[in-house]
XYZ file of C-alpha atoms in Angstrom:
616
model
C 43.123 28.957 5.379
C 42.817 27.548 1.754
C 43.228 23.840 3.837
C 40.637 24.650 6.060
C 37.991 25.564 4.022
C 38.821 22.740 1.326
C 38.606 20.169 4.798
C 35.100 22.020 5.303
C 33.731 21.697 2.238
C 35.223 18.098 1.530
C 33.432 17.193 5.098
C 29.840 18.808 4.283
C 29.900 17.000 0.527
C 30.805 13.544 2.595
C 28.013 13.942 4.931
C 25.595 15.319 2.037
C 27.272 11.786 0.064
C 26.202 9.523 2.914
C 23.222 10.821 3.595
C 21.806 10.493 -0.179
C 23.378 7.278 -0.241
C 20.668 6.185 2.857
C 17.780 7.718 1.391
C 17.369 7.571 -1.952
C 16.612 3.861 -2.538
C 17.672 2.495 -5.643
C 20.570 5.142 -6.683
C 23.071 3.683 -4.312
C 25.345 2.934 -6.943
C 25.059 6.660 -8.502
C 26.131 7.888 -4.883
C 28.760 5.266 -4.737
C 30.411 6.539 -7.958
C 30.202 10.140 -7.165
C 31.999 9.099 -3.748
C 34.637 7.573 -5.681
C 35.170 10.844 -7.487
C 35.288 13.005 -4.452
C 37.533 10.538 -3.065
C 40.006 10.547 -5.856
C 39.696 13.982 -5.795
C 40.202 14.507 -1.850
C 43.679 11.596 -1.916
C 44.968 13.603 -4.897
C 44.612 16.810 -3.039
C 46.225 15.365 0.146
C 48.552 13.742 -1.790
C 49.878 17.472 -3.134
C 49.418 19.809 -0.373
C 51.410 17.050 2.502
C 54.944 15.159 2.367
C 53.523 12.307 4.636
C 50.522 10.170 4.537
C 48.455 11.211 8.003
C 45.645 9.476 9.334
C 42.821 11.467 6.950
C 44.694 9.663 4.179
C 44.256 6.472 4.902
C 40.678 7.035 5.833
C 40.047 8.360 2.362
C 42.048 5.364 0.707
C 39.792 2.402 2.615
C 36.710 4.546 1.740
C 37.569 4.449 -2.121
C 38.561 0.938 -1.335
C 35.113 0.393 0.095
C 33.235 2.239 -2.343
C 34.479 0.162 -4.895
C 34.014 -3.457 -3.599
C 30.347 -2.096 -2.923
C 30.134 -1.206 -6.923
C 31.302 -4.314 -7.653
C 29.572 -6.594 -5.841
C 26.393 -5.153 -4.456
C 26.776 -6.052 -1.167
C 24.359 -4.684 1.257
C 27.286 -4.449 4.388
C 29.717 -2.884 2.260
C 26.806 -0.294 1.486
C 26.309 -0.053 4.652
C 30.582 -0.208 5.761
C 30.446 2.864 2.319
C 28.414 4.616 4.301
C 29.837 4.672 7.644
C 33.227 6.328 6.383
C 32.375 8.588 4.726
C 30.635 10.001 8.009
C 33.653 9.190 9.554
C 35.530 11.310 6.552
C 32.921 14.247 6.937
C 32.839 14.545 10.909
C 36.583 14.194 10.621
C 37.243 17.191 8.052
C 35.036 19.504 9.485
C 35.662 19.432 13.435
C 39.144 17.605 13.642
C 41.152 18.787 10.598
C 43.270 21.935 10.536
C 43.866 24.479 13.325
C 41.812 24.223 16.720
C 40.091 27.247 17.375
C 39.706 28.114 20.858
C 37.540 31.230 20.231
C 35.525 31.612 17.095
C 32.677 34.121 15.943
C 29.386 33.342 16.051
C 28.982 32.186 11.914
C 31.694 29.563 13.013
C 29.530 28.296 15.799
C 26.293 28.481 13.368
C 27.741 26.528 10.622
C 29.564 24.306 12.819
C 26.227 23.276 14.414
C 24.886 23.209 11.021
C 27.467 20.384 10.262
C 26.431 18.912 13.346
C 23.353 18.636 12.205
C 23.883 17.049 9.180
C 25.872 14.575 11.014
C 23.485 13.563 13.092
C 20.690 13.506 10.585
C 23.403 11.306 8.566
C 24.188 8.815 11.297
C 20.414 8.024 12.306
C 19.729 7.323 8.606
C 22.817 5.024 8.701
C 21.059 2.926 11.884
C 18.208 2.981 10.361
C 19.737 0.681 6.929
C 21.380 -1.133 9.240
C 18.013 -2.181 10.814
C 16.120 -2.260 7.259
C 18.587 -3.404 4.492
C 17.276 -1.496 1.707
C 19.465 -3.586 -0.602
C 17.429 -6.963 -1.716
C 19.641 -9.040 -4.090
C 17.710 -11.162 -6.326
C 17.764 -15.111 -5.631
C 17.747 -18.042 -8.261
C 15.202 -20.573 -7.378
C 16.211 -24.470 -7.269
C 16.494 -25.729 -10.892
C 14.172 -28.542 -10.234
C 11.947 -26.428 -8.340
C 8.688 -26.453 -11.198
C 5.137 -26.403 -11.001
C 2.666 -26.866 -13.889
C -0.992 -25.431 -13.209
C -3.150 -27.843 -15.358
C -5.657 -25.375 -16.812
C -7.979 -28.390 -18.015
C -8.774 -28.564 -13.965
C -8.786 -24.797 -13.345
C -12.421 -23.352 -13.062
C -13.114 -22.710 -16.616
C -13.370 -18.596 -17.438
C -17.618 -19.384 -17.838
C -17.602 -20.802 -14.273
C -15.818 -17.810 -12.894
C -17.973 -15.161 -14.492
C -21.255 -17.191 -13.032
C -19.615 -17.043 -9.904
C -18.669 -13.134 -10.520
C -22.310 -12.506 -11.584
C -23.720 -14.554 -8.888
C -21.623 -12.314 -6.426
C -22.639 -8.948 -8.024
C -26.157 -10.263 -7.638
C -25.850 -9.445 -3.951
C -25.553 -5.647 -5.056
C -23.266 -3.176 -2.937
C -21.035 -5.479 -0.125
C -20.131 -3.021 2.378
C -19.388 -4.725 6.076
C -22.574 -5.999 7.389
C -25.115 -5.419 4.572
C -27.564 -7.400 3.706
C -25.344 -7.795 0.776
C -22.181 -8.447 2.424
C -24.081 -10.820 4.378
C -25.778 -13.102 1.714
C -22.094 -13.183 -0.191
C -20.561 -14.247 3.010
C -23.888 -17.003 3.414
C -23.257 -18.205 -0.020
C -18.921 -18.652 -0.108
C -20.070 -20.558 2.982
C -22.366 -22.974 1.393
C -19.514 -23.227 -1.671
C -16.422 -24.986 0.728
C -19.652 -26.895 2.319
C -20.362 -28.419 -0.621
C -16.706 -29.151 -1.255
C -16.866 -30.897 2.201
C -14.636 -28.599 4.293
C -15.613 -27.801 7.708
C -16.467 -23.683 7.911
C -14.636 -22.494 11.207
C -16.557 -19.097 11.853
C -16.102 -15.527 14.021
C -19.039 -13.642 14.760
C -18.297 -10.093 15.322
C -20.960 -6.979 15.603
C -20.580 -3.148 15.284
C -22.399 -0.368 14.511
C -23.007 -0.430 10.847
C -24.261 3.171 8.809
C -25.390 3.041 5.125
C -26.327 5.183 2.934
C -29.686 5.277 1.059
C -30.486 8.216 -0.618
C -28.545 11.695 -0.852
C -28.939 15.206 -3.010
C -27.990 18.677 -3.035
C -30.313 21.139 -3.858
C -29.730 25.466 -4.505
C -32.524 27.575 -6.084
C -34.735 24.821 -5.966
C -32.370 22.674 -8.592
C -31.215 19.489 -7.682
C -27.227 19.567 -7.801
C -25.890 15.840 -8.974
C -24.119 14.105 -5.617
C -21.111 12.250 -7.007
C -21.332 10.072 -3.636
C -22.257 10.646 -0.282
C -19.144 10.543 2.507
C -19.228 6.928 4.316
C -19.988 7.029 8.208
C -20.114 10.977 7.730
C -23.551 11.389 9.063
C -27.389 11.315 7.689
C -30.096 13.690 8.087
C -34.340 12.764 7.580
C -36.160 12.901 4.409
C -36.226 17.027 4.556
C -32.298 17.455 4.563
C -30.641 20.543 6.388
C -31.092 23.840 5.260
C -28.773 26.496 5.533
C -26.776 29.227 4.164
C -24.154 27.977 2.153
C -20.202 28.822 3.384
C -17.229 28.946 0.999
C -14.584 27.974 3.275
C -11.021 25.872 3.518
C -11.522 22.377 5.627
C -11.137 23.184 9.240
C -11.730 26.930 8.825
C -15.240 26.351 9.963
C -15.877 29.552 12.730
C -18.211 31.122 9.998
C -20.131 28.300 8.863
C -21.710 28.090 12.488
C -25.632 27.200 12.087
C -24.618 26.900 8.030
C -23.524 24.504 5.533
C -19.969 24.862 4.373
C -18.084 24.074 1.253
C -15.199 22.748 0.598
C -12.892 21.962 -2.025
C -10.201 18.678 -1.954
C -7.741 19.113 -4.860
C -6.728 15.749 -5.956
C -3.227 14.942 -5.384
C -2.576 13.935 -9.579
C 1.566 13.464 -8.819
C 1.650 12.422 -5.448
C 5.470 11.587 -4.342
C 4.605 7.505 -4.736
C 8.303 7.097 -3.447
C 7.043 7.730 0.338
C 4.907 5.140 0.444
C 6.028 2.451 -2.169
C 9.681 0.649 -3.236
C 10.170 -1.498 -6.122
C 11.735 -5.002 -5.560
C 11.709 -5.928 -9.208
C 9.368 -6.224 -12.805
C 8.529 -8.005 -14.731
C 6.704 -7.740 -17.951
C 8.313 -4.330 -19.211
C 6.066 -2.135 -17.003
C 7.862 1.004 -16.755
C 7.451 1.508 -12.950
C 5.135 2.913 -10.689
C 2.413 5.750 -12.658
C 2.431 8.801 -9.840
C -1.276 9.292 -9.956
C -1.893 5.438 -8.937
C -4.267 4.906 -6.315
C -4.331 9.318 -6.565
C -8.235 8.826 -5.086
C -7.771 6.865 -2.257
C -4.213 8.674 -1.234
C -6.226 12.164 -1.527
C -8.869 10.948 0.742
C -6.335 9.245 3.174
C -4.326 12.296 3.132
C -6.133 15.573 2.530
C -8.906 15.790 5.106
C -12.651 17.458 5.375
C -12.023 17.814 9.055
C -15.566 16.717 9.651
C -14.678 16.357 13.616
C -14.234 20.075 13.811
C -16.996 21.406 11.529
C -19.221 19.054 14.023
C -17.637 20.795 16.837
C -18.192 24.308 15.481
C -21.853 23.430 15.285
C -21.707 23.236 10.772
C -24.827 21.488 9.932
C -23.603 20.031 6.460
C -20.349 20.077 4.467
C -20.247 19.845 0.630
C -17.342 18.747 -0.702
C -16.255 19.607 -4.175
C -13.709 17.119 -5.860
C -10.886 19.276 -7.740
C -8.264 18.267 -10.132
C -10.405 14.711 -11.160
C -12.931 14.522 -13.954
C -16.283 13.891 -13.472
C -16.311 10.513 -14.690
C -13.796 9.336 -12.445
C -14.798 10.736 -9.251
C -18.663 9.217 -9.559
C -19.797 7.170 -6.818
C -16.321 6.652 -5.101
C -16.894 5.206 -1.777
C -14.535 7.360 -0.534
C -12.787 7.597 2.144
C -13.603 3.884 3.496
C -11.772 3.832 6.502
C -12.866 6.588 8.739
C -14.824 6.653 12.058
C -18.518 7.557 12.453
C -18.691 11.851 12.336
C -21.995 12.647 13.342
C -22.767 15.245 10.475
C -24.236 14.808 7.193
C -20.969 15.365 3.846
C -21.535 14.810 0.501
C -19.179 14.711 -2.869
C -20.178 16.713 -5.942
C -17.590 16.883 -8.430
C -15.826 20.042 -10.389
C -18.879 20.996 -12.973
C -21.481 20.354 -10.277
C -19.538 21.509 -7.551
C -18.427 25.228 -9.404
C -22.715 26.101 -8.864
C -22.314 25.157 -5.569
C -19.175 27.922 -5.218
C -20.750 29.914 -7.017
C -23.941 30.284 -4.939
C -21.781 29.844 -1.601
C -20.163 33.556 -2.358
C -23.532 34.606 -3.243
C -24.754 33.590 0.056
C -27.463 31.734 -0.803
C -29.450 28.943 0.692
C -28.895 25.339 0.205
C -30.251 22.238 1.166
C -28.573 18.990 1.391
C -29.943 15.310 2.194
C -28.808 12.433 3.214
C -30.662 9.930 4.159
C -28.830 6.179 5.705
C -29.342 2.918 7.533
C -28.239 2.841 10.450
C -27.758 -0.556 12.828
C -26.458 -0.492 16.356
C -24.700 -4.134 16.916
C -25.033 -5.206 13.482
C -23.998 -8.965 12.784
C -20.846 -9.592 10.675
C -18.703 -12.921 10.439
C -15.418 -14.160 8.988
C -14.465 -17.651 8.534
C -11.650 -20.177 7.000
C -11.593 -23.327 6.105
C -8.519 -25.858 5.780
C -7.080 -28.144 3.455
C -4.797 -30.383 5.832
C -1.284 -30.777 4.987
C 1.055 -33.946 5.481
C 3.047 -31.391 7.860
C 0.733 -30.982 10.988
C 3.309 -28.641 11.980
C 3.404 -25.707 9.711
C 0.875 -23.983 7.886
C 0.325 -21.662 4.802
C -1.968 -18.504 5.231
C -4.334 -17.865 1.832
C -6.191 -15.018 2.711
C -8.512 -12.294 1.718
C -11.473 -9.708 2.414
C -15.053 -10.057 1.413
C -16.658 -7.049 1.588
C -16.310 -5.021 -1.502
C -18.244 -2.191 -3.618
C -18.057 -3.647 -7.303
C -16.339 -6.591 -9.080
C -12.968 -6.160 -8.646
C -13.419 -4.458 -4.578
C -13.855 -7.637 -3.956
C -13.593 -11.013 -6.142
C -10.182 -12.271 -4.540
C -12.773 -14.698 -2.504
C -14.166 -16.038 -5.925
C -10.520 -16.692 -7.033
C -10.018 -18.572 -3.710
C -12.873 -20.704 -4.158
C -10.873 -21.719 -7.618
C -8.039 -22.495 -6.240
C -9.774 -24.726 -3.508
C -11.493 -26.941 -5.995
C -8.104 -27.330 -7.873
C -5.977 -28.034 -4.919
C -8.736 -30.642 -4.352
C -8.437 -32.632 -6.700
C -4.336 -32.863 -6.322
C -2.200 -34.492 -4.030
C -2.189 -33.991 -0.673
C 0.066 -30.879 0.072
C 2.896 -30.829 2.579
C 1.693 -28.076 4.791
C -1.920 -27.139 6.294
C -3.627 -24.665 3.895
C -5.375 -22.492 5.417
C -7.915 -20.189 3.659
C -9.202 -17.018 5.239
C -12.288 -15.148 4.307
C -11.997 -11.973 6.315
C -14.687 -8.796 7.284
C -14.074 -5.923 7.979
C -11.836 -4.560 5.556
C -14.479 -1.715 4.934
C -15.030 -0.913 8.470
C -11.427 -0.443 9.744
C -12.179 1.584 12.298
C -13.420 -1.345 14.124
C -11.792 -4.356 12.420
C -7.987 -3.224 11.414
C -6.540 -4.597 14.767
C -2.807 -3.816 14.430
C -3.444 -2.838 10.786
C -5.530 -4.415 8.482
C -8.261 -6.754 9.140
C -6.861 -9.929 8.905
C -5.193 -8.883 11.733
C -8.552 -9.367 14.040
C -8.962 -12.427 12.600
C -5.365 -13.207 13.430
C -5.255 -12.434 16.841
C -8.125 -14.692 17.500
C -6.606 -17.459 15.990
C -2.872 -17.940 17.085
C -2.914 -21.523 16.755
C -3.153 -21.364 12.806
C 0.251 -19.232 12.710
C 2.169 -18.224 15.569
C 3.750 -21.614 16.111
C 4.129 -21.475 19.840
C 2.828 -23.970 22.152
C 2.049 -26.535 19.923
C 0.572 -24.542 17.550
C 0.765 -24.526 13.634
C 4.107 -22.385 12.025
C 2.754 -20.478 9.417
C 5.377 -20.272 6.809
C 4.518 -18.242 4.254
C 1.135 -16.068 3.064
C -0.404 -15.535 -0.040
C -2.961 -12.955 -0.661
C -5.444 -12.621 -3.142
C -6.935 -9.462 -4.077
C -8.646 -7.509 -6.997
C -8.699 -9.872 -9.887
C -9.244 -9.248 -13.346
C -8.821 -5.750 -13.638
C -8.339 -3.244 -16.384
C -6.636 -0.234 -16.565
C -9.108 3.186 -16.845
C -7.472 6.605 -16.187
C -8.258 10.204 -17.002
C -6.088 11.279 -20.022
C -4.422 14.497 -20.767
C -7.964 16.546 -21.615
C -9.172 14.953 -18.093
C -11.287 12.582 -20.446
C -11.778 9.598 -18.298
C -11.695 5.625 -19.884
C -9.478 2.795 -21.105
C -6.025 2.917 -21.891
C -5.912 -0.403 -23.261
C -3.871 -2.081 -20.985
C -4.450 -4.277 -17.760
C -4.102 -2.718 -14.356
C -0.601 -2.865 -13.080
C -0.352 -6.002 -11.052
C 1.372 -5.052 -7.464
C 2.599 -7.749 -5.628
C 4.387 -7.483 -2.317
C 6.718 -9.826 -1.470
C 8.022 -10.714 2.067
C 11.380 -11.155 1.334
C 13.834 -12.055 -1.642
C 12.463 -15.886 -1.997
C 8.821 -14.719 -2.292
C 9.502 -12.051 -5.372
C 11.803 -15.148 -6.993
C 8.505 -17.662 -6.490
C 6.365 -14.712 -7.937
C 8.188 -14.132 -10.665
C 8.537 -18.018 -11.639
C 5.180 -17.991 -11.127
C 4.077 -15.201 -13.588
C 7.032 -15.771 -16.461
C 4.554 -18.474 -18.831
C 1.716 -15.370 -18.662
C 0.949 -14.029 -21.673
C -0.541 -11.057 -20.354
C 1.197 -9.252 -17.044
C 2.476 -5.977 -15.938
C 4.024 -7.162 -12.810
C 5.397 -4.902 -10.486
C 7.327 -6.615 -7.065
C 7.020 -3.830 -3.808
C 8.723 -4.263 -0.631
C 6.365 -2.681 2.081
C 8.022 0.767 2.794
C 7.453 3.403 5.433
C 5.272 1.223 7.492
C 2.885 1.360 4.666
C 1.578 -2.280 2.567
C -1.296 -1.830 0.689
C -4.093 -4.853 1.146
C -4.755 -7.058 3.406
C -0.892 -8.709 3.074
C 0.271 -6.040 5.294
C -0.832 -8.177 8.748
C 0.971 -11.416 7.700
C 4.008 -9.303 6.786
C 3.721 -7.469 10.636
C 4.089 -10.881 12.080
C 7.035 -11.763 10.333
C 5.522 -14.003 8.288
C 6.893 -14.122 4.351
C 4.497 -13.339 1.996
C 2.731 -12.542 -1.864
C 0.282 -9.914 -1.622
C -0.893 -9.883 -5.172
C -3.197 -6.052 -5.425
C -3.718 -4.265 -8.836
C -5.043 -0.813 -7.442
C -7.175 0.535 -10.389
C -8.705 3.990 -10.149
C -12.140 2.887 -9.932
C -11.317 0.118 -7.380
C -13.943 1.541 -4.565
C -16.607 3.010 -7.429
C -19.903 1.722 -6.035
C -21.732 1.506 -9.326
C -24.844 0.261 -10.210
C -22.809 -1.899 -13.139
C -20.514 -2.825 -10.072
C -17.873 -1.883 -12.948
C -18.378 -4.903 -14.990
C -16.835 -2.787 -18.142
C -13.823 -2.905 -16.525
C -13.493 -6.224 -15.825
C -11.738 -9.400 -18.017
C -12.032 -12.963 -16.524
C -9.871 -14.374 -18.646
C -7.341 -12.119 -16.497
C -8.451 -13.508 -13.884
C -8.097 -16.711 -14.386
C -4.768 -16.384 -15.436
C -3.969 -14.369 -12.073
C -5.719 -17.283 -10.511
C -3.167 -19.933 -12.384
C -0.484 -17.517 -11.114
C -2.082 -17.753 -7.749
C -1.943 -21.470 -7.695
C 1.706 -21.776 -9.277
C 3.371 -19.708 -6.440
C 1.054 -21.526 -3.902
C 2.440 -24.911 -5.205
C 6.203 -23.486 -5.048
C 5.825 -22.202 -1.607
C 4.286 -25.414 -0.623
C 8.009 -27.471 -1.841
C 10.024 -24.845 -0.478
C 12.028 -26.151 2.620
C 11.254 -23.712 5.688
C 14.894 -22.958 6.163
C 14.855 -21.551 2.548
C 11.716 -19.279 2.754
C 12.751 -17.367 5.869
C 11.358 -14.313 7.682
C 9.616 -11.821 6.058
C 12.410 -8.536 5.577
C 11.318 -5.150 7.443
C 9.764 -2.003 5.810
C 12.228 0.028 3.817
C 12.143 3.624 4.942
C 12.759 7.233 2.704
C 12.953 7.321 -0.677
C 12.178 3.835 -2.141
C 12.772 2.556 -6.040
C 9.586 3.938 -8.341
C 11.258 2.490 -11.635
């Protein structure tokens, strides 16, 4: 009996071994020690309690064998071999060791389903590494592999900011504005006037804007943080109705009314679901759990504006909760929903707390927002190319141009840089191609398979997909949100500068990409890099479609809290271009490493990573 239950337990804690061992990214060589102790522990047990070595025995002993190869040398198939038997050890132990049962009561049958279970669970985690390799090995670049970026040839940090203010002259860039449009008009008459040929898609959609939105209760005007993108619009005389405390998508009472809402902002989001660290550089001390906590809130708790339109709601307000006021001001948030068909607005937690307030007093409110709105409204993207010696292969420089402020977006300003540097070098080896998407702020209508380079990708095969005499793109490199500092709300929900720079996300396609970005970023005197692997089919940026089609990449994306504030200042405080231009130098040094990589040595880009990933 004693044997039995020992073989039980020793089975569960196996199974329970193998499966933290396939989730938890990162602590794979924590699990691989505690094997090793439950190992020792199981052989020593055996050992004492039988005369002969059975078959269990030597399962245990190549196990511990395994185990510790894999903590020696890291190697992701002995992970995955680690793995493997100790499923083996816990299915064995807990339905094949001991005395067969041919009746049993009914808590045997529960927990041996239970095991079962965990089994299961255990083994489809196990495919699952076997199909993603979690473990990425760093990779030492060729010693003679160097690049020098000769700053005295670099846009100077003056030319950048004219080009910044220029750009912020064109106010608010949201797809298809008049803004968005003149940007677009003007990056175009930049590469003319370098003498490359502007290759341009025309697209249309229906385009909403807003122009002017309040609250108003007991004839006070109630500060709107922002108004809710594509959420709706009303005329000049709002709605008017009584006002509805409710939860979002409890919206039976609210019929004929306007309802409030709270959406608590998720401050310590589990960032382990949706990002994995490859490596750091810089001392940054891993991934802060409120980054990005605006834009995961918005993506992740919902309004439910479809079914307060269906229940016939006129208006929602929504309060912001858990976010000081500061921060959540004019947040063009969220950015990548569909058209609702009902007027929302934000008003944040002082603001908002009248608005409660008056809701359980039943009182009447009134909210307005008025907005543009354009049926078939003209958009465009467009690349240009810098032709390579290799008329085969290609490299894909990419980015989006709408935006909201400096930062959301001046990747295409940094692009123009590194144009009229590469120009005045020698001829590279492969065809550089330079993308200047739309659509990033309408993804709705422009994310294709995911983000919108995607659209532009699928109209142009012949730049990448290297099939039927068409270019090979070889690697990506994307260039986003430049120059950014770091502003967060402190511990009295005070919000402003911490001092530092934003942390610097990069994503790299596979282990050769984070090596280039590394060597590209080790002369910076200033950089918090963090290297992510994309991870439960989510990449931040527009990197992700070049990493879908297998193509290895550098997704470079600091993802500052303010990133879509739509400010009149389009966040200029925020912003340092001497940051930028040395992001821009970085830029250009991994560019110029890619570009004298052999194909055979950059590879395919690696698969998502899936669980738990790496956060430190």
């Amino acid at each position: 009996m004693r044997s039995k239950c020992n073989g039980e337990l020793s089975g569960i804690v196996f199974l329970l071994l193998a499966l933290g061992a396939s989730v938890f990214i990162g602590k794979e060589m924590l699990f691989a020690v505690l094997a090793i102790i439950v190992l020792l522990a199981q052989l020593g047990i055996y050992t004492f309690q039988r005369n002969k070595r059975g078959n269990r025995f030597w399962v245990y002993a190549v196990a511990l064998v395994t185990e510790i190869i894999f903590l020696v040398t890291n190697e992701p198939w002995m992970f995955i071999l680690a793995i493997l038997l100790l499923i083996v050890a816990g299915v064995w132990n807990v339905f094949f060791a001991g005395e067969v049962r041919k009746s049993g009561t009914v808590l045997l049958v529960v927990r041996r389903v239970l095991y079962g279970i965990v089994a299961v669970i255990a083994s489809v985690f196990w495919i699952v590494n076997i199909y993603a390799q979690p473990i990425t090995r760093s990779v030492t670049l060729p010693a003679d592999l160097n690049v020098e970026v000769n700053n005295d040839k670099l846009d100077s940090p003056t030319t950048m900011l004219k080009n910044i203010e220029i750009m912020n002259s064109f106010g608010s860039r949201t797809t298809g504005s008049e803004g968005h449009n003149r940007f677009i008009a003007w990056l175009q008459q930049q590469v003319t006037d370098m003498e490359l040929t502007v290759y341009r898609d025309e697209y249309t959609f229906d385009r909403w804007e807003e122009k002017t939105s309040s609250v108003i209760v007991d004839n006070q005007e109630i500060h709107v943080s922002s108004a809710f993108p594509y959420s709706g619009e009303t005329d000049s005389n709002g709605v008017t109705g009584e006002l509805v405390y409710t939860k979002p998508g409890e919206y039976e009472d609210a019929k004929g009314k306007i309802a409030v809402v709270e959406i608590k902002n998720l401050e310590s989001f589990p960032i382990a679901l949706v990002m994995n660290i490859r490596g750091k550089f810089g001392e940054p001390g891993g991934i802060p759990s409120d980054e990005g906590d605006l834009v995961l809130t918005t993506g992740l708790k919902h309004a439910k504006l479809d079914e307060a339109k269906e229940q016939g709601v006129k208006a929602v307000i929504i309060v912001w909760d858990g976010v000081s006021d500061e921060k959540a001001e004019k947040q063009y948030l969220p950015f990548t929903e569909h058209y609702f068909g009902i007027p929302a607005v934000w008003v944040n937690k002082t603001e908002g707390q009248k608005v409660i307030n008056a809701a359980k007093e039943h009182k009447v409110g009134t909210v307005i927002l008025e907005a543009e709105t354009q049926k078939n409204a003209p958009t465009e993207s467009f690349y240009v190319k810098i032709e390579g010696k290799n008329k085969k292969e290609s490299i894909i420089v990419n980015t989006h141009t709408d935006g909201v402020n400096v930062v959301e977006e001046d990747g295409a300003i940094g692009m123009l840089s590194m144009i009229r540097y590469l120009q005045q070098q020698e001829q590279p080896e492969r065809t550089m191609i330079f993308a200047f998407v739309t659509g990033h702020f309408r993804l709705p209508e422009f994310k294709g398979t995911s983000q919108a380079t995607s659209t532009w990708m699928q109209a142009h095969p012949e730049l990448w997909d290297g099939t039927d005499g068409h270019l090979k793109a070889v690697a990506g490199l994307t260039v986003e949100h430049l120059g950014s500092l770091e502003w967060k709300d402190n511990a009295s929900g005070q919000y402003g500068p911490t001092g530092e720079i934003s942390t610097e996300f990069a994503y790299a396609g596979n282990e050769i990409m984070e090596a280039i970005w590394m060597k590209a970023v080790e002369d910076r005197s200033n950089t918090r890099t963090v290297i992510l692997r994309g991870h439960n089919k989510f990449q931040f940026g527009e990197s992700q479609p070049l990493f879908n089609a297998g193509i290895p990449m550098i997704g470079l994306i600091p993802m500052p809290d303010y990133l879509l504030v739509d400010s009149a200042n389009r966040e200029m405080d925020k912003f340092d271009v001497n940051l930028m231009r040395e992001q821009v130098g970085s830029l250009l040094k991994a560019l110029q490493l890619i570009d004298r990589t052999e194909t055979t040595e950059l590879g395919a880009a690696d698969r998502y990573s899936f669980f738990f990933g790496r956060t430190k």
